[in-house]
Coordinates of C-alpha atoms and ligand atoms in Angstrom, one line a residue:
X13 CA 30.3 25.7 3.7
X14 CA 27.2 27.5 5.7
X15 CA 27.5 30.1 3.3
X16 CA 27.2 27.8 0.1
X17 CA 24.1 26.5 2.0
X18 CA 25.7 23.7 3.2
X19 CA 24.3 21.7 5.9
X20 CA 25.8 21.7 9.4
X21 CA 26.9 18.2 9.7
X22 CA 28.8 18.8 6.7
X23 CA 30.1 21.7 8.5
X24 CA 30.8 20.5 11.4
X25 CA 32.8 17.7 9.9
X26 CA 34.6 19.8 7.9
X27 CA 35.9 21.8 10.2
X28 CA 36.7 18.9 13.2
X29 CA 38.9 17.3 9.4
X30 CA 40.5 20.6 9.3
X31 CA 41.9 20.8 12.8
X32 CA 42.8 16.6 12.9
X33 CA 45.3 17.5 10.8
X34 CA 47.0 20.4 12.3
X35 CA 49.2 18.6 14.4
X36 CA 48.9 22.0 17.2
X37 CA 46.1 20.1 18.5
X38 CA 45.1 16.1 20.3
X39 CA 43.3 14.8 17.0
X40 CA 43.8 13.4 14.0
X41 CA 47.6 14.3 13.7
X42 CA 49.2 15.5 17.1
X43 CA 46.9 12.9 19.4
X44 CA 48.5 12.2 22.4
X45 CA 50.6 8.6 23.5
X46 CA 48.6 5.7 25.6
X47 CA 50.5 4.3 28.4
X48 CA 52.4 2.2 26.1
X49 CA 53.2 5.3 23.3
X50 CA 50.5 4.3 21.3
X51 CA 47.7 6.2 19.7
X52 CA 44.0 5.2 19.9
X53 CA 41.6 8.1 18.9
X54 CA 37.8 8.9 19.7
X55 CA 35.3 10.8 17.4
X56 CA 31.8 11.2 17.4
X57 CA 29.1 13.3 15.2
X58 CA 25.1 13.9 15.7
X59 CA 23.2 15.4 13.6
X60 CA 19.8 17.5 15.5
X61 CA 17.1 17.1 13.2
X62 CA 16.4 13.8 14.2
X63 CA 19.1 12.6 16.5
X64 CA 21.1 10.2 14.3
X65 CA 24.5 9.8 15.6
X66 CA 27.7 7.8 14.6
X67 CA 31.2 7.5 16.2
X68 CA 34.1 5.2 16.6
X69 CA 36.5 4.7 19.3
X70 CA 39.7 3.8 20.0
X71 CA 41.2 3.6 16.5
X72 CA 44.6 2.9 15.3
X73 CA 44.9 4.0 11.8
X74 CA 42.4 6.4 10.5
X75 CA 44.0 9.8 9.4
X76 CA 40.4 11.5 10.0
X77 CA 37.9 9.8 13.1
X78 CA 35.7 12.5 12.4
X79 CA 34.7 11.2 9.3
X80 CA 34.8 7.4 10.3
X81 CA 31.9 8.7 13.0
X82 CA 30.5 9.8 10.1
X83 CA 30.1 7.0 8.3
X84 CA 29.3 5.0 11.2
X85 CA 26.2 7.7 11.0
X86 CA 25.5 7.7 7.6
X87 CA 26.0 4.0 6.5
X88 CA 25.6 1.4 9.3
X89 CA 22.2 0.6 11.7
X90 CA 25.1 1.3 14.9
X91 CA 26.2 4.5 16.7
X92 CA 29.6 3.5 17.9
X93 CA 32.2 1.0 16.3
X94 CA 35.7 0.2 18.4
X95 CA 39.0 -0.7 18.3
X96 CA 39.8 -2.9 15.0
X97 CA 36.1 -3.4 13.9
X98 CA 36.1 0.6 13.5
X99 CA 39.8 0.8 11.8
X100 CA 38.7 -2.0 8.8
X101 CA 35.2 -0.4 8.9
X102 CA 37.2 2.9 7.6
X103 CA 39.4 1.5 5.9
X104 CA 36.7 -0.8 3.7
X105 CA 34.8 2.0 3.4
X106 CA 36.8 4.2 1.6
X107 CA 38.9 6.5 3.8
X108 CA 42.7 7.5 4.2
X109 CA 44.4 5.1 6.8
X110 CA 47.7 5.4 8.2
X111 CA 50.4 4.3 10.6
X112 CA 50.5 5.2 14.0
X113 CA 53.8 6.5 13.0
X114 CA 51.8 9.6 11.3
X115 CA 50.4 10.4 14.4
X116 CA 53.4 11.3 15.8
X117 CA 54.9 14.8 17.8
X118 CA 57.6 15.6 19.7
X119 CA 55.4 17.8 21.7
X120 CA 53.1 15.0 22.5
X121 CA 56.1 12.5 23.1
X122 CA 57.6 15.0 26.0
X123 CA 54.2 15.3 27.1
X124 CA 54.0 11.4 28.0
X125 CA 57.9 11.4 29.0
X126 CA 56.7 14.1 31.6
X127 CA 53.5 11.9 32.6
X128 CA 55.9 8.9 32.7
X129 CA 58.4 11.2 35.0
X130 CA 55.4 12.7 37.7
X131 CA 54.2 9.1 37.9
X132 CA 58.0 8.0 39.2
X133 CA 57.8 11.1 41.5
X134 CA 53.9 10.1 42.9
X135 CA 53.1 13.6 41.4
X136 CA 50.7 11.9 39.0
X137 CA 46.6 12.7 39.5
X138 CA 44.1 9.9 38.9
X139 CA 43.8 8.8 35.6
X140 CA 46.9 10.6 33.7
X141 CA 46.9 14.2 32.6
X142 CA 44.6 15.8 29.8
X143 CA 46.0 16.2 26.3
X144 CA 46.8 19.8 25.5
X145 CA 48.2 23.2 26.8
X146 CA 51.5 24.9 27.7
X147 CA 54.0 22.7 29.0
X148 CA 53.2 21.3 32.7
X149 CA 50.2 23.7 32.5
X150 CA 46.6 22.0 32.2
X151 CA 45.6 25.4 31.0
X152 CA 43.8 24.3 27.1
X153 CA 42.5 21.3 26.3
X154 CA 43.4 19.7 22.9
X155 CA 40.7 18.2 22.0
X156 CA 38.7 19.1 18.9
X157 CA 35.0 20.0 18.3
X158 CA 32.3 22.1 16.3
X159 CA 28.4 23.2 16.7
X160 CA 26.6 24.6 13.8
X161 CA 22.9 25.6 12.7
X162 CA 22.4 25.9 9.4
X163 CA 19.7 27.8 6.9
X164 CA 17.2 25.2 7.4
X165 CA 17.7 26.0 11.4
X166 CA 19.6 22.1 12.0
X167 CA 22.2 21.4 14.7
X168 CA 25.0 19.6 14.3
X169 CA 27.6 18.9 16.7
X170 CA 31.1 17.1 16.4
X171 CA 34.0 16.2 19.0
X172 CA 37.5 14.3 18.0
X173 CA 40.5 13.5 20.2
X174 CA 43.1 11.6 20.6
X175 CA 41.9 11.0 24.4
X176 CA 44.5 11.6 27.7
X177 CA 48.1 11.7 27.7
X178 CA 49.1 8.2 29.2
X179 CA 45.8 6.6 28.9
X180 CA 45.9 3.5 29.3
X181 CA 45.4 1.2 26.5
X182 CA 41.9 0.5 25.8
X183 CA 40.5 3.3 28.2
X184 CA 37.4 5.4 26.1
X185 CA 36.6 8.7 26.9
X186 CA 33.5 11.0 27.0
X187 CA 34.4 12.3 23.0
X188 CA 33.0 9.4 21.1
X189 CA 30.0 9.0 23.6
X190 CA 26.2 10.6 22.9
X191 CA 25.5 12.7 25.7
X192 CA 28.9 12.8 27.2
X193 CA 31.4 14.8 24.7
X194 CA 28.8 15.6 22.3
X195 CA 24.8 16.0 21.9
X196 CA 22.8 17.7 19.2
X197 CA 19.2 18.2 18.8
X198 CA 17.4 20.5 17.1
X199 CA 15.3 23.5 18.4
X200 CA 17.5 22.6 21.8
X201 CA 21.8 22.7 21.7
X202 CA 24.4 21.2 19.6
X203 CA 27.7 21.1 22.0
X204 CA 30.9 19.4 22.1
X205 CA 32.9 18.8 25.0
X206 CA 36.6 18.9 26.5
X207 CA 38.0 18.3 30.0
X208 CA 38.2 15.0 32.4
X209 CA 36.5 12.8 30.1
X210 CA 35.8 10.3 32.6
X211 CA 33.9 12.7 34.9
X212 CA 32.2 13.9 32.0
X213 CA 30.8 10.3 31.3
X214 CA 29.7 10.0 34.8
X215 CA 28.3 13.9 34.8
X216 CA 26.3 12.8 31.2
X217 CA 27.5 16.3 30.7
X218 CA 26.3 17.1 27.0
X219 CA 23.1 15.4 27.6
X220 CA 22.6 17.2 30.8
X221 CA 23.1 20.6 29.1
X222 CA 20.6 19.9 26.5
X223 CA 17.7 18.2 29.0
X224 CA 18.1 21.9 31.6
X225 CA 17.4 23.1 28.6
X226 CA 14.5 21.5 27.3
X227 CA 12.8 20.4 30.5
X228 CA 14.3 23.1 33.2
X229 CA 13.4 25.9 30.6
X230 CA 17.0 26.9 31.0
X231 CA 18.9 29.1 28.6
X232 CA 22.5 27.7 26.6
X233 CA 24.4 30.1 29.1
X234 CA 23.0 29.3 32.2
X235 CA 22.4 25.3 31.1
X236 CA 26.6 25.1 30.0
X237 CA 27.5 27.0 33.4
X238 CA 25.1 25.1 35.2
X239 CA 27.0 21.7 34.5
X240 CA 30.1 22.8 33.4
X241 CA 30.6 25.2 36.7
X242 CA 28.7 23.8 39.5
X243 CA 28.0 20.2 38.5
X244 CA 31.1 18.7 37.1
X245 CA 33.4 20.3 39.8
X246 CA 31.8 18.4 42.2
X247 CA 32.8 15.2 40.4
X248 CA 36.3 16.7 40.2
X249 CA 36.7 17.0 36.3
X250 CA 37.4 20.6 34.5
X251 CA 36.5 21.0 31.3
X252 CA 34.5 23.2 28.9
X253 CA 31.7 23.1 26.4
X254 CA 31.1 25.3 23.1
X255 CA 27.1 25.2 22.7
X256 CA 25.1 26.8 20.4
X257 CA 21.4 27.0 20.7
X258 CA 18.5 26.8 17.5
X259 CA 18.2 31.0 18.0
X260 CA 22.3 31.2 17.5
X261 CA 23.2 31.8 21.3
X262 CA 26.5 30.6 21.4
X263 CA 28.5 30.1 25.1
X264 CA 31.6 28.6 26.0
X265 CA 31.9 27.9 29.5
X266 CA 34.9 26.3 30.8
X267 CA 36.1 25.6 34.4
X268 CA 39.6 25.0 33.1
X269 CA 41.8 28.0 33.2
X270 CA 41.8 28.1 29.7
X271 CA 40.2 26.8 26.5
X272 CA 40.8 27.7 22.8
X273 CA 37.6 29.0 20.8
X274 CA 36.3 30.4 18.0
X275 CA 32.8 31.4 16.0
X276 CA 31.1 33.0 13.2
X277 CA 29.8 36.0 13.7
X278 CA 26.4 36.8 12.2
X279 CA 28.3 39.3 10.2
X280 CA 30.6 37.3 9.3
X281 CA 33.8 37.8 11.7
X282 CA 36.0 35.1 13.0
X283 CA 36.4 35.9 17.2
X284 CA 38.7 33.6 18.5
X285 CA 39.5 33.3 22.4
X286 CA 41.6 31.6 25.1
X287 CA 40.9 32.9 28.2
X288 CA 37.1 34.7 29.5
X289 CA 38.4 37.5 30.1
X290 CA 40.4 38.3 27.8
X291 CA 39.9 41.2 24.3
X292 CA 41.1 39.9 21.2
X293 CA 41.9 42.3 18.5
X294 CA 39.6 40.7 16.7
X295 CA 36.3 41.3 18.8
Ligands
LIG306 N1 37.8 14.6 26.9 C1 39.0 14.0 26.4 C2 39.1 12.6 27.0 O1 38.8 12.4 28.1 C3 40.3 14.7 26.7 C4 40.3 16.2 26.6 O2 39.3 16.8 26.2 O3 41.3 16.8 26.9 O4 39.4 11.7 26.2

C-alpha cells in the first residue's frame, strides 16, 4: 500500500485488518474469553499529521475494530465509542458484524479454562493473564499493532486486541486509549503497544515515549527502552512497543521474554523476529 503511494493510516489499517483475522493472534478472530467466555475487543488508530484519533472499546460484534476506530476517526466529532453505542455505530455504518460465536478458538478457550484452573489453585496474578504465547508461557503477547511513515513523511499508528484472558466484563485496556497503547505524531513516533495494559494506562506509556522524545531530545531507541525497560517495570507490567520515528528509526523494545515483530526494510525485505537476540534467516 506504501508502495502504491498509499498513505500510512491506510496502511496501518490494513495490515492491523489482516492480522484480526488470522485467528493465530488476540484480535479480530482468535480474541481471548472475558471472565464470563465472552469477547469484548479494543482498537484504536491516530493518524500524526495532525493528531486525529478514533477508537472503540469493548465491542461485541464487529469482525474488524480496527476499522470501526477508524471510522470513529474519520466520521464522528469523538475519539472513542464503547460497548453497544460502538457495535451499532459499526454496524450502521457500514461494516461486517458478527456473532461472538465467530470469535471463537479452542486455543483461546484452554487458555481461559487454564486462567479459570490457576485461579482455583490461588496461582492467579492480579488482574488475569495476558492474551497470547506458548501454553502457560507469558512469552508473546497477542495483541495486534502497526507504525508507518509514508512518502509525504506521516505517521500513523494502530493497536487492536481482544484485551486479557479472563478480563472481566467491562474492564478496558491501554489498546483503545491515546497515549496508552497507541500514539502518533508526526516529525516525533508512531508506536503501538502490548503488555499489562493496565500498567500501561497508569505508565501513559505511548504518550511518554513520544513526549522523551520531543521534549527530553531523546532518540526512538532510548525513549521505547526508557519506558518500556526502566519505567513500566517499576509499575510491574511487561510489555513491548514497535516505534518508528519521522527519519525511519524503527525499535522494538520489549521487557517480556518475547514479542512477535516484523518491518519493511528500506530495500524492501520483510525481517520478522521473536526474541532480541535472536538471527532470522531472513536478516
Ligand atoms: N495490552 C492488552 C490489554 O491489556 C493485552 C496485551 O497486549 O496482551 O488489553
Amino acid at each position: 500500500m506504501l508502495r502504491r503511494g498509499g498513505d500510512s493510516v491506510a496502511a496501518v489499517e490494513a495490515a492491523v485488518r489482516v492480522l484480526e483475522d488470522n485467528e493465530l493472534f488476540n484480535a479480530g478472530k482468535g480474541a481471548v474469553f472475558t471472565a464470563d467466555a465472552g469477547h469484548e475487543l479494543d482498537a484504536s488508530i491516530m493518524r500524526g499529521s495532525d493528531q486525529a484519533a478514533g477508537a472503540v472499546a469493548g465491542v461485541r460484534s464487529v469482525r474488524n475494530p480496527i476499522s470501526a476506530a477508524r471510522l470513529v476517526m474519520d466520521r464522528t466529532r469523538h475519539v472513542l465509542l464503547a460497548g453497544d453505542g460502538a457495535d451499532d455505530f459499526a454496524a450502521r455504518s457500514g461494516l461486517p458484524t458478527v456473532t461472538q460465536d465467530y470469535y471463537w478458538t479452542q486455543r483461546r478457550w484452554d487458555q481461559l479454562m487454564e486462567a479459570n484452573a490457576e485461579e482455583r489453585d490461588g496461582r492467579a496474578g492480579r488482574g488475569g493473564t495476558t492474551g497470547a504465547g506458548a501454553k502457560g508461557a507469558d512469552s508473546t503477547k497477542g495483541t495486534v499493532g502497526a507504525v508507518a511513515l509514508d512518502d509525504r513523511r506521516h505517521l500513523a499508528a494502530a493497536t487492536s486486541t481482544g484485551g486479557m484472558t479472563n478480563k472481566t466484563p467491562g474492564r478496558v485496556g491501554d489498546s483503545p486509549l491515546i497515549g496508552a497503547g497507541t500514539y502518533a505524531k508526526d516529525g516525533t513516533v508512531a508506536a503501538s503497544a502490548t503488555g499489562h495494559g493496565d500498567v500501561f494506562i497508569r505508565g501513559a506509556a505511548t504518550a511518554t515515549i513520544a513526549h522523551l522524545m520531543e521534549y527530553g531530545r531523546l532518540g526512538v531507541a532510548q525513549a521505547a527502552h526508557q519506558v518500556l525497560i526502566k519505567q513500566l517495570p517499576q509499575l510491574r507490567g511487561d510489555g513491548g512497543v514497535i516505534a518508528l520515528d519521522a527519519k525511519r528509526t524503527f525499535d522494538a523494545p520489549h521487557s517480556s521474554p518475547g514479542m512477535l515483530y516484523g518491518y519493511l526494510t528500506r530495500d524492501g525485505r520483510i525481517i520478522t523476529k521473536i526474541f532480541p537476540s535472536e538471527s532470522p534467516a531472513n536478516e
